[in-house]
Tab-separated table of C-alpha atoms and ligand atoms in Angstrom:
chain	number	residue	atom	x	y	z
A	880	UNK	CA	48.800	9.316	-15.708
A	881	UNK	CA	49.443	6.718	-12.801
A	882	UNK	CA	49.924	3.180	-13.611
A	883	UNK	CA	49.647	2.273	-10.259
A	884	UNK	CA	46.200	4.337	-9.846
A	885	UNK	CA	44.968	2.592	-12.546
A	886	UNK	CA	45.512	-0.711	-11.530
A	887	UNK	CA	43.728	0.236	-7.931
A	888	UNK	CA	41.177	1.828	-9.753
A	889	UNK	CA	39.465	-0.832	-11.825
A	890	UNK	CA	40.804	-3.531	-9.056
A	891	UNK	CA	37.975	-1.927	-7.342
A	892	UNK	CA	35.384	-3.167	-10.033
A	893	UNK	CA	35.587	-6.533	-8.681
A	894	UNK	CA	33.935	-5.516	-4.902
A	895	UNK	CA	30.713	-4.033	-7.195
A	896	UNK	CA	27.708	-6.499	-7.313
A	897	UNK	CA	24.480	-6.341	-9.421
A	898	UNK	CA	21.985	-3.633	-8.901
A	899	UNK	CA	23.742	-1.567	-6.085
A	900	UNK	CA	24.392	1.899	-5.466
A	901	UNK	CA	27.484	2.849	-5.087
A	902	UNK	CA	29.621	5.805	-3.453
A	903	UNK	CA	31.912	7.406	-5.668
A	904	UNK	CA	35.011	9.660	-4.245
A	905	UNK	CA	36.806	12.076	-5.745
A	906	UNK	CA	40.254	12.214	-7.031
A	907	UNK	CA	42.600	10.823	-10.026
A	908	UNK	CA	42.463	7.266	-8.760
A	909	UNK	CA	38.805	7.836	-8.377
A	910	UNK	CA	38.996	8.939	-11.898
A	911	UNK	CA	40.203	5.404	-13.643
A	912	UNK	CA	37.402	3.278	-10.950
A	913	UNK	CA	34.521	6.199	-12.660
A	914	UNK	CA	35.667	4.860	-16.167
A	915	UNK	CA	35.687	1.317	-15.480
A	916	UNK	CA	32.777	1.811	-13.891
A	917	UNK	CA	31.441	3.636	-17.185
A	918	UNK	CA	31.801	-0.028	-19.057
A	919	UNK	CA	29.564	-1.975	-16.856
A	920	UNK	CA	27.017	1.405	-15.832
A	921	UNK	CA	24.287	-1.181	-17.131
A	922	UNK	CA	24.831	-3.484	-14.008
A	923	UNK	CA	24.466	-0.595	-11.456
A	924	UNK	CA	21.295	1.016	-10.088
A	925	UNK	CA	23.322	4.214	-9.928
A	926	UNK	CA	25.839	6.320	-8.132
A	927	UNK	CA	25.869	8.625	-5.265
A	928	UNK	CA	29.013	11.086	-5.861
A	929	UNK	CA	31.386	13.078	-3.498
A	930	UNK	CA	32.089	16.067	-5.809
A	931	UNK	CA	31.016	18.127	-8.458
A	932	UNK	CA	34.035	17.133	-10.362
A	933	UNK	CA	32.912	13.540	-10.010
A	934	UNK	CA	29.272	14.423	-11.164
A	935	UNK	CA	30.761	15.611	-14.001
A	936	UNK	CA	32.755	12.264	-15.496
A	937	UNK	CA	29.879	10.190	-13.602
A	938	UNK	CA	27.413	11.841	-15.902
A	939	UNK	CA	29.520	12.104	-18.872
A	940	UNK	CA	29.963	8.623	-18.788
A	941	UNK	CA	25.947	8.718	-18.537
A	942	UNK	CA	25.981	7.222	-14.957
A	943	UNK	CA	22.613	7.908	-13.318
A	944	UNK	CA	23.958	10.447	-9.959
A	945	UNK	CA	21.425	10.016	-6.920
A	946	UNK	CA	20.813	12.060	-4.154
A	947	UNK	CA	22.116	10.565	-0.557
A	948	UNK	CA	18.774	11.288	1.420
A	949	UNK	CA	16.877	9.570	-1.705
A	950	UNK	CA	19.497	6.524	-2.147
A	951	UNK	CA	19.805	5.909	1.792
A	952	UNK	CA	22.470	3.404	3.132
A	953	UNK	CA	24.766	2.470	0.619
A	954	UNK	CA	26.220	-1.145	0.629
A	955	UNK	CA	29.604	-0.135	-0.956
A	956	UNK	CA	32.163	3.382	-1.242
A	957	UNK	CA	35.581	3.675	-3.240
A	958	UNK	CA	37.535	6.507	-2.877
A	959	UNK	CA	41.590	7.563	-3.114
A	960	UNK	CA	43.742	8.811	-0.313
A	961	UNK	CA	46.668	11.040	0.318
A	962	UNK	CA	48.058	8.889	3.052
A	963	UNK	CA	47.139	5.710	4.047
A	964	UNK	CA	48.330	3.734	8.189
A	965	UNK	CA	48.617	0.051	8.379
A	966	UNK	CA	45.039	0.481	10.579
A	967	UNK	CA	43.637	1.391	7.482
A	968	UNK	CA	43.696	4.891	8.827
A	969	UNK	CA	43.363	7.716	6.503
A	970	UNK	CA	44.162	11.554	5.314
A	971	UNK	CA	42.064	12.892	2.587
A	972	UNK	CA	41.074	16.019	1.173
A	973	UNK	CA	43.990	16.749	-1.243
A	974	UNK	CA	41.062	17.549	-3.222
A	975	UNK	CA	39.503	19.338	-1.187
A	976	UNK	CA	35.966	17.241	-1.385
A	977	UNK	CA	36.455	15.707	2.170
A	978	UNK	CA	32.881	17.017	4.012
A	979	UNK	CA	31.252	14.910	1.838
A	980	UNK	CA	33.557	11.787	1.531
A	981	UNK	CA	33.542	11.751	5.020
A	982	UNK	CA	29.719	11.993	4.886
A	983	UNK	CA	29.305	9.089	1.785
A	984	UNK	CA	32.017	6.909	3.791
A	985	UNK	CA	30.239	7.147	7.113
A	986	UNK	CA	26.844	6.321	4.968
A	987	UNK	CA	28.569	2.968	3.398
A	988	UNK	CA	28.548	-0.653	4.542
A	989	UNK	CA	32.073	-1.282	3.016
A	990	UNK	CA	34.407	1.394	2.252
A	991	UNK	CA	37.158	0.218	0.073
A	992	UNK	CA	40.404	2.639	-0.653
A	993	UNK	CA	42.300	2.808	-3.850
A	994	UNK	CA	45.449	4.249	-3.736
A	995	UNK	CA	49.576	3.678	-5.092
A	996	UNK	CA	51.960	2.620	-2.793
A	997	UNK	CA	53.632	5.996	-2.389
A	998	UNK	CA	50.268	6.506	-0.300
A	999	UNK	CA	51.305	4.127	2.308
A	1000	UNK	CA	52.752	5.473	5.664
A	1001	UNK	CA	54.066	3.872	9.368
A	1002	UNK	CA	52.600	7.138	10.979
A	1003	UNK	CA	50.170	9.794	9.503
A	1004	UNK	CA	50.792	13.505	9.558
A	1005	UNK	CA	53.629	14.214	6.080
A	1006	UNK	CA	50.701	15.294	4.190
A	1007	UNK	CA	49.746	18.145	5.435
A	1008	UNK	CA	46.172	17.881	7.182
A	1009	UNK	CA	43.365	19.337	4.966
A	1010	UNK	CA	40.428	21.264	7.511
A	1011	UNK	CA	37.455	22.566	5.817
A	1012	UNK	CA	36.362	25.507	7.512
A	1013	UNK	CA	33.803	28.389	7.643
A	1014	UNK	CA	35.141	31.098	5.762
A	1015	UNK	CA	34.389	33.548	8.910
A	1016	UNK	CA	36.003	30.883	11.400
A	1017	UNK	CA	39.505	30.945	9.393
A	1018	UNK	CA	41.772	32.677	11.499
A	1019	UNK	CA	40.153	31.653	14.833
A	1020	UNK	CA	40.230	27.950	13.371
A	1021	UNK	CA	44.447	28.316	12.177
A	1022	UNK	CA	44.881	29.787	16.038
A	1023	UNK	CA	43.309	27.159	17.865
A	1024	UNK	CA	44.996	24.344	15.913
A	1025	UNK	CA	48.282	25.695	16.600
A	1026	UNK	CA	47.623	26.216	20.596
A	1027	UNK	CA	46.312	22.427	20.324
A	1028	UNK	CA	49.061	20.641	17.836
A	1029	UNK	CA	51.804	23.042	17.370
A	1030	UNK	CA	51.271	22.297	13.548
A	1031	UNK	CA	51.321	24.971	10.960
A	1032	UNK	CA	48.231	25.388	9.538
A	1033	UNK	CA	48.414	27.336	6.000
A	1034	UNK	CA	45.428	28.306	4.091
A	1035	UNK	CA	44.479	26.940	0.725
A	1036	UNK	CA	43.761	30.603	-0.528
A	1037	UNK	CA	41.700	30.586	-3.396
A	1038	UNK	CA	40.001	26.981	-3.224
A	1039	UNK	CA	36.149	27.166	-2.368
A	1040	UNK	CA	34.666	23.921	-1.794
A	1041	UNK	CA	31.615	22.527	-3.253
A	1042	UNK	CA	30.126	23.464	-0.058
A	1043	UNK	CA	30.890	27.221	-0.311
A	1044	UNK	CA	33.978	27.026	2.832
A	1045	UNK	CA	37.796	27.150	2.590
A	1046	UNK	CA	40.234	24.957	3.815
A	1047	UNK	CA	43.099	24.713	5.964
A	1048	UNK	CA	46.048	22.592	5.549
A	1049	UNK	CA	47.944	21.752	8.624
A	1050	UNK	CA	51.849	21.051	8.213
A	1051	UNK	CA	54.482	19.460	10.615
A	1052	UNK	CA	52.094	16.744	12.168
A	1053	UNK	CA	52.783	13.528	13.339
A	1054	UNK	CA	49.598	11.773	14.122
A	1055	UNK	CA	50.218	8.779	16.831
A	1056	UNK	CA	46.578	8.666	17.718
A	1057	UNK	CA	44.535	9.835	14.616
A	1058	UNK	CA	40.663	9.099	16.425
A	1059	UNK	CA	41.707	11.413	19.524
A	1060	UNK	CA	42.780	14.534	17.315
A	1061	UNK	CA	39.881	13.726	14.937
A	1062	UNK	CA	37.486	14.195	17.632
A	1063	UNK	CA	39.350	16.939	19.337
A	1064	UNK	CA	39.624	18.822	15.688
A	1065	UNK	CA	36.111	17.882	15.189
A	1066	UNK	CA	35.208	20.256	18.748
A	1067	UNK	CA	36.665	23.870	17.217
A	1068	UNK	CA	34.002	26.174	16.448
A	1069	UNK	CA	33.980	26.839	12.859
A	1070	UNK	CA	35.405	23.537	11.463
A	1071	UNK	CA	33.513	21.774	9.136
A	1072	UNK	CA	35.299	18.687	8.724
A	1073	UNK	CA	39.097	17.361	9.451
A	1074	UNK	CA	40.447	15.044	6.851
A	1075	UNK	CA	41.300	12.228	9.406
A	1076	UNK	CA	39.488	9.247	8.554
A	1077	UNK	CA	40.176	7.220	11.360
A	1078	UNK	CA	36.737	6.652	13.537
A	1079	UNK	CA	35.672	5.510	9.922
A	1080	UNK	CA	38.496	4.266	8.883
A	1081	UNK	CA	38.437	2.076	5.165
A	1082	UNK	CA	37.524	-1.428	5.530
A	1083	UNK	CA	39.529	-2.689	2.521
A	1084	UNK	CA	42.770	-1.246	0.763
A	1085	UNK	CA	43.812	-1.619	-2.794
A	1086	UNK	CA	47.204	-0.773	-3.487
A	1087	UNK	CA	47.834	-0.115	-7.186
A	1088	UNK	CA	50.634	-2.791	-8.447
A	1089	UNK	CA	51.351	-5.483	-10.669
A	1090	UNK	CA	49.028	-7.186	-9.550
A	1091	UNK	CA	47.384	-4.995	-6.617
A	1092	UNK	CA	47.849	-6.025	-3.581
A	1093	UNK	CA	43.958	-6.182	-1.327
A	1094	UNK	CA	44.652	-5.313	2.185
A	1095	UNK	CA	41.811	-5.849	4.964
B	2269	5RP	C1	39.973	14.341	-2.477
B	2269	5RP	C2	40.691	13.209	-1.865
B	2269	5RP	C3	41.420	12.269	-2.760
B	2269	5RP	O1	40.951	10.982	-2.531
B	2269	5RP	C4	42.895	12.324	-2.457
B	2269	5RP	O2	43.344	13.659	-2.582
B	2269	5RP	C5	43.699	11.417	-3.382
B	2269	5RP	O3	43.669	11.920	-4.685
B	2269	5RP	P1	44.405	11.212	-5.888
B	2269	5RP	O4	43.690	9.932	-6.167
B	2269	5RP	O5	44.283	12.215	-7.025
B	2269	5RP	O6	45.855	10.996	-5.508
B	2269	5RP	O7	40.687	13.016	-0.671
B	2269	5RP	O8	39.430	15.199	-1.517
């Protein structure tokens, strides 16, 4: 239990209008926006989710969960983060859902972050990087990220994602220009996605307080 996740969490409500769809991350901050979410699921046209773990409270909450391809654009997404610049920069994937974050954030019109102010950093890179990868590309992947950043990467062992791949976590980075090693990242054979959300970075931050504070 977060008090400070919960206050970012149903903050969020207010940026939800009549009728939409909206993008739902994954996390425990996501958790508390999926449950105020729950008391006003009569507003909404429905939800398209990041995870299976989301799918699960989303439909125990008996939220209607669409399919991307069938919902389209989306005017609105609200997810957590594990670190957060002042560019609205990101690192996700703590949870390991990030390939499809990435994919419901770059799909949204607005995506607005909830996170607590322990999320809040000068200068990415303390959280160790999360890189989903193809479980055949592991090694290669961890040895070309090391020649390329000297960071450490260390695999998650025994966390498969929702998309069937493993992920890397990459330690002892400090990430001045988050879009170039996104994009560089983005080039090794075998990755599926690097947890840098930074050529989509959020378009509004809500840090959990009393009261939050709305950063744009
Ligand atoms: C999952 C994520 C989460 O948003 C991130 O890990 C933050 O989680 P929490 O809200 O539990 O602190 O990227 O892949």
């Amino acid at each position: 239990m977060s008090e400070s996740k919960r206050l970012a969490g149903e903050q969020a409500i207010e940026f939800v209008e009549d009728g939409m769809v909206v993008g739902v991350g994954t996390g425990s901050t996501v958790a508390y926006f999926i449950d105020a979410l729950a008391r006003i699921r009569d507003r909404i046209a429905g939800v398209v989710s990041s995870s299976e773990q989301s799918t699960a409270r989303l439909r125990g909450h008996g939220i209607e969960v669409l399919d991307l391809n069938a919902a389209g654009p989306l005017p609105l997404y609200v997810d957590g983060a594990d670190e957060c610049d002042p560019q609205r920069r990101l690192i996700k994937g703590g949870g390991a859902a990030l390939t499809r974050e990435k994919i419901i954030a770059q799909a949204s019109e607005r995506f607005v972050c909830i996170i607590d102010p322990a999320k809040q950093v000068d200068v990415l890179g303390r959280f160790p990087l999360p890189v989903e990868v193809i479980p055949m590309a592991r090694s290669l992947v961890a040895r070309e990220i090391l020649a390329a950043t000297g960071g450490q990467p260390v695999w998650r062992e025994g966390v498969v994602t929702d998309n069937g791949n493993w992920v890397l976590d990459v330690h002892g980075l400090r990430i001045v220009d988050p879009v170039a090693l996104e994009g560089e990242l983005n080039q090794i054979p075998g990755v599926v996605c690097v947890g840098l959300f930074a050529r989509r970075p959020a378009d509004v931050v809500i840090v959990g307080g009393q009261p939050p504070r709305v950063l744009r």
